[in-house]
């Protein structure tokens, strides 16, 4: 199987220290044939401070060109980006994505809406003291995700289950109460020729995707990328074959890879 890992970070992300070459070497050892580097470009930090509404491609591009050359014949390396909170300034996002070499864009939400305070979901979720706090965070997340699906600046919607990673486990929350809203968002994604990702959270979340994958497939969704979200070499490619098996069980026959913002399909076998 030609396995792909379409979500991973390097030292061009503030929360990773790995070089692209270390990540690519790890991918090769993990049996990943194609890797797409998707460093963070967040428009807000965890404390709701604004970050530049422009992405400087110079270093990412230089790293990508060098690594791609060095790994020719071992790992195919594609150039992507993970845009966090692009909904805040979709025109600026579109301008920074006008790069001919760019293969792939993940659209993610890492923060609350401005109305709710704009702080990082990671921070807010871990600080939730009651079930009602958790539900309020998820409500706000759904509103912002819905707005994000109306913007142009992404190819796949990133880690839809993101807040569940960090909410206190004792409340046993899932996204079922928002199923109709999610169906509406997924329909918009499908109609616009885009997709979603199954993000394994460095190998820790695979089964949690089962219901959402089936919903997406039942609605006619076909474009699905697999990503580990690895921030360090030890977890590049983590649980990618398991993610592929789960996708197959949910009715997917292909996984997607991207060439210059256009999906290509790899048969699951
Ligand atoms: Zn993310
Ligand atoms: Zn990420």
Tab-separated table of C-alpha atoms in Angstrom, residues 23-196:
chain	number	residue	atom	x	y	z
A	23	UNK	CA	10.599	13.955	9.669
A	24	UNK	CA	11.149	12.563	6.173
A	25	UNK	CA	13.691	10.037	7.444
A	26	UNK	CA	11.151	8.928	10.072
A	27	UNK	CA	8.460	8.672	7.401
A	28	UNK	CA	10.699	6.448	5.292
A	29	UNK	CA	11.329	4.144	8.263
A	30	UNK	CA	7.602	4.064	9.074
A	31	UNK	CA	6.735	2.915	5.552
A	32	UNK	CA	5.182	6.217	4.449
A	33	UNK	CA	5.574	6.688	0.699
A	34	UNK	CA	4.321	10.257	0.529
A	35	UNK	CA	4.587	12.990	3.127
A	36	UNK	CA	3.019	16.419	3.027
A	37	UNK	CA	4.541	19.053	5.296
A	38	UNK	CA	1.782	21.169	6.860
A	39	UNK	CA	3.366	23.690	9.200
A	40	UNK	CA	1.208	26.027	11.258
A	41	UNK	CA	0.124	29.414	10.108
A	42	UNK	CA	-2.155	30.539	12.925
A	43	UNK	CA	-3.891	33.898	12.871
A	44	UNK	CA	-4.233	33.936	16.683
A	45	UNK	CA	-2.108	32.612	19.526
A	46	UNK	CA	-3.393	30.748	22.629
A	47	UNK	CA	-3.965	34.057	24.484
A	48	UNK	CA	-6.020	35.510	21.603
A	49	UNK	CA	-3.231	37.819	20.431
A	50	UNK	CA	-3.286	38.410	16.680
A	51	UNK	CA	-0.455	36.895	14.618
A	52	UNK	CA	0.610	38.075	11.119
A	53	UNK	CA	-2.093	37.892	8.461
A	54	UNK	CA	0.574	37.055	5.922
A	55	UNK	CA	2.641	33.882	5.541
A	56	UNK	CA	6.297	34.178	4.605
A	57	UNK	CA	7.080	31.115	2.510
A	58	UNK	CA	10.842	31.645	2.163
A	59	UNK	CA	12.126	29.213	4.822
A	60	UNK	CA	9.427	26.546	4.296
A	61	UNK	CA	10.092	26.613	0.567
A	62	UNK	CA	13.860	26.319	0.951
A	63	UNK	CA	13.478	23.415	3.416
A	64	UNK	CA	10.988	21.687	1.158
A	65	UNK	CA	13.115	21.971	-1.972
A	66	UNK	CA	16.182	20.630	-0.189
A	67	UNK	CA	14.374	17.714	1.468
A	68	UNK	CA	12.476	16.806	-1.681
A	69	UNK	CA	15.740	16.564	-3.563
A	70	UNK	CA	17.463	14.551	-0.840
A	71	UNK	CA	14.619	12.025	-0.483
A	72	UNK	CA	13.941	11.472	-4.179
A	73	UNK	CA	13.143	7.792	-4.729
A	74	UNK	CA	12.522	7.170	-1.011
A	75	UNK	CA	9.730	9.527	0.130
A	76	UNK	CA	7.697	11.837	-2.073
A	77	UNK	CA	7.502	15.159	-0.206
A	78	UNK	CA	4.694	17.595	-0.913
A	79	UNK	CA	4.311	21.201	0.218
A	80	UNK	CA	1.274	22.058	2.328
A	81	UNK	CA	0.201	24.283	5.175
A	82	UNK	CA	-2.203	24.168	8.119
A	83	UNK	CA	-4.039	27.477	8.367
A	84	UNK	CA	-5.425	28.034	11.864
A	85	UNK	CA	-8.424	30.349	12.226
A	86	UNK	CA	-8.331	31.453	8.588
A	87	UNK	CA	-11.967	32.460	8.980
A	88	UNK	CA	-10.745	35.651	10.704
A	89	UNK	CA	-9.347	37.080	7.474
A	90	UNK	CA	-10.160	34.860	4.529
A	91	UNK	CA	-9.041	37.439	1.940
A	92	UNK	CA	-5.563	37.593	3.486
A	93	UNK	CA	-5.436	33.788	3.602
A	94	UNK	CA	-6.310	33.554	-0.083
A	95	UNK	CA	-3.518	35.998	-0.946
A	96	UNK	CA	-0.856	34.017	0.946
A	97	UNK	CA	-2.027	30.774	-0.669
A	98	UNK	CA	-1.371	32.093	-4.179
A	99	UNK	CA	1.814	30.086	-4.499
A	100	UNK	CA	2.133	27.868	-7.590
A	101	UNK	CA	4.169	25.202	-5.766
A	102	UNK	CA	1.605	24.782	-2.978
A	103	UNK	CA	0.055	21.310	-3.023
A	104	UNK	CA	-2.330	21.221	-0.098
A	105	UNK	CA	-4.073	23.330	2.560
A	106	UNK	CA	-5.653	22.160	5.812
A	107	UNK	CA	-8.195	24.547	7.327
A	108	UNK	CA	-8.240	24.195	11.127
A	109	UNK	CA	-9.679	25.910	14.148
A	110	UNK	CA	-7.432	26.206	17.190
A	111	UNK	CA	-9.219	29.104	18.917
A	112	UNK	CA	-12.610	30.179	20.180
A	113	UNK	CA	-14.526	32.784	18.184
A	114	UNK	CA	-13.661	36.431	18.814
A	115	UNK	CA	-17.058	36.830	20.508
A	116	UNK	CA	-16.181	34.058	22.979
A	117	UNK	CA	-12.758	35.554	23.709
A	118	UNK	CA	-10.561	34.042	20.982
A	119	UNK	CA	-8.375	32.023	23.360
A	120	UNK	CA	-6.831	28.710	22.330
A	121	UNK	CA	-9.183	25.715	22.463
A	122	UNK	CA	-6.324	23.672	23.937
A	123	UNK	CA	-6.126	26.087	26.884
A	124	UNK	CA	-9.853	26.668	27.347
A	125	UNK	CA	-10.826	22.985	27.018
A	126	UNK	CA	-8.351	21.853	29.639
A	127	UNK	CA	-9.670	24.530	32.002
A	128	UNK	CA	-13.355	23.532	31.690
A	129	UNK	CA	-14.747	22.969	35.208
A	130	UNK	CA	-18.287	21.830	34.384
A	131	UNK	CA	-20.119	19.951	31.684
A	132	UNK	CA	-21.875	23.209	30.764
A	133	UNK	CA	-18.474	24.862	30.151
A	134	UNK	CA	-17.576	22.033	27.771
A	135	UNK	CA	-20.867	22.261	25.904
A	136	UNK	CA	-20.482	26.052	25.536
A	137	UNK	CA	-17.009	25.553	24.083
A	138	UNK	CA	-18.332	22.976	21.611
A	139	UNK	CA	-21.277	25.210	20.623
A	140	UNK	CA	-18.913	28.041	19.848
A	141	UNK	CA	-16.592	25.666	17.979
A	142	UNK	CA	-19.481	24.499	15.763
A	143	UNK	CA	-20.483	28.093	14.945
A	144	UNK	CA	-16.931	28.971	13.913
A	145	UNK	CA	-16.423	25.721	11.991
A	146	UNK	CA	-19.627	26.424	10.098
A	147	UNK	CA	-18.294	29.872	9.136
A	148	UNK	CA	-14.956	28.339	8.109
A	149	UNK	CA	-16.662	25.978	5.649
A	150	UNK	CA	-17.967	29.065	3.803
A	151	UNK	CA	-14.420	30.313	3.092
A	152	UNK	CA	-12.263	29.329	0.110
A	153	UNK	CA	-8.926	28.930	1.876
A	154	UNK	CA	-8.658	25.186	2.488
A	155	UNK	CA	-8.670	21.827	0.699
A	156	UNK	CA	-9.611	19.660	3.681
A	157	UNK	CA	-11.178	20.561	6.993
A	158	UNK	CA	-8.618	19.776	9.694
A	159	UNK	CA	-9.137	17.585	12.760
A	160	UNK	CA	-12.907	18.171	13.151
A	161	UNK	CA	-12.849	16.374	16.514
A	162	UNK	CA	-10.110	18.701	17.850
A	163	UNK	CA	-11.789	19.966	21.094
A	164	UNK	CA	-12.435	16.366	22.186
A	165	UNK	CA	-8.672	15.864	22.440
A	166	UNK	CA	-8.469	18.279	25.359
A	167	UNK	CA	-11.841	18.326	27.163
A	168	UNK	CA	-11.812	16.683	30.615
A	169	UNK	CA	-12.513	12.971	29.979
A	170	UNK	CA	-14.937	12.556	32.918
A	171	UNK	CA	-17.748	14.242	30.941
A	172	UNK	CA	-17.441	11.652	28.141
A	173	UNK	CA	-18.413	14.178	25.480
A	174	UNK	CA	-18.802	13.396	21.807
A	175	UNK	CA	-20.087	15.356	18.836
A	176	UNK	CA	-23.417	13.505	18.486
A	177	UNK	CA	-25.552	16.461	19.755
A	178	UNK	CA	-24.204	18.467	16.780
A	179	UNK	CA	-24.679	15.744	14.175
A	180	UNK	CA	-27.206	17.699	12.078
A	181	UNK	CA	-25.024	20.777	12.096
A	182	UNK	CA	-21.986	18.711	11.134
A	183	UNK	CA	-23.966	17.087	8.311
A	184	UNK	CA	-24.813	20.554	6.995
A	185	UNK	CA	-21.140	21.597	7.108
A	186	UNK	CA	-19.974	18.361	5.480
A	187	UNK	CA	-22.482	18.873	2.683
A	188	UNK	CA	-20.971	22.300	2.006
A	189	UNK	CA	-17.478	20.778	1.962
A	190	UNK	CA	-18.602	18.050	-0.464
A	191	UNK	CA	-20.478	20.430	-2.761
A	192	UNK	CA	-17.409	22.662	-3.047
A	193	UNK	CA	-15.228	19.715	-4.153
A	194	UNK	CA	-13.243	19.592	-0.940
A	195	UNK	CA	-12.697	17.029	1.792
A	196	UNK	CA	-11.852	16.220	5.379
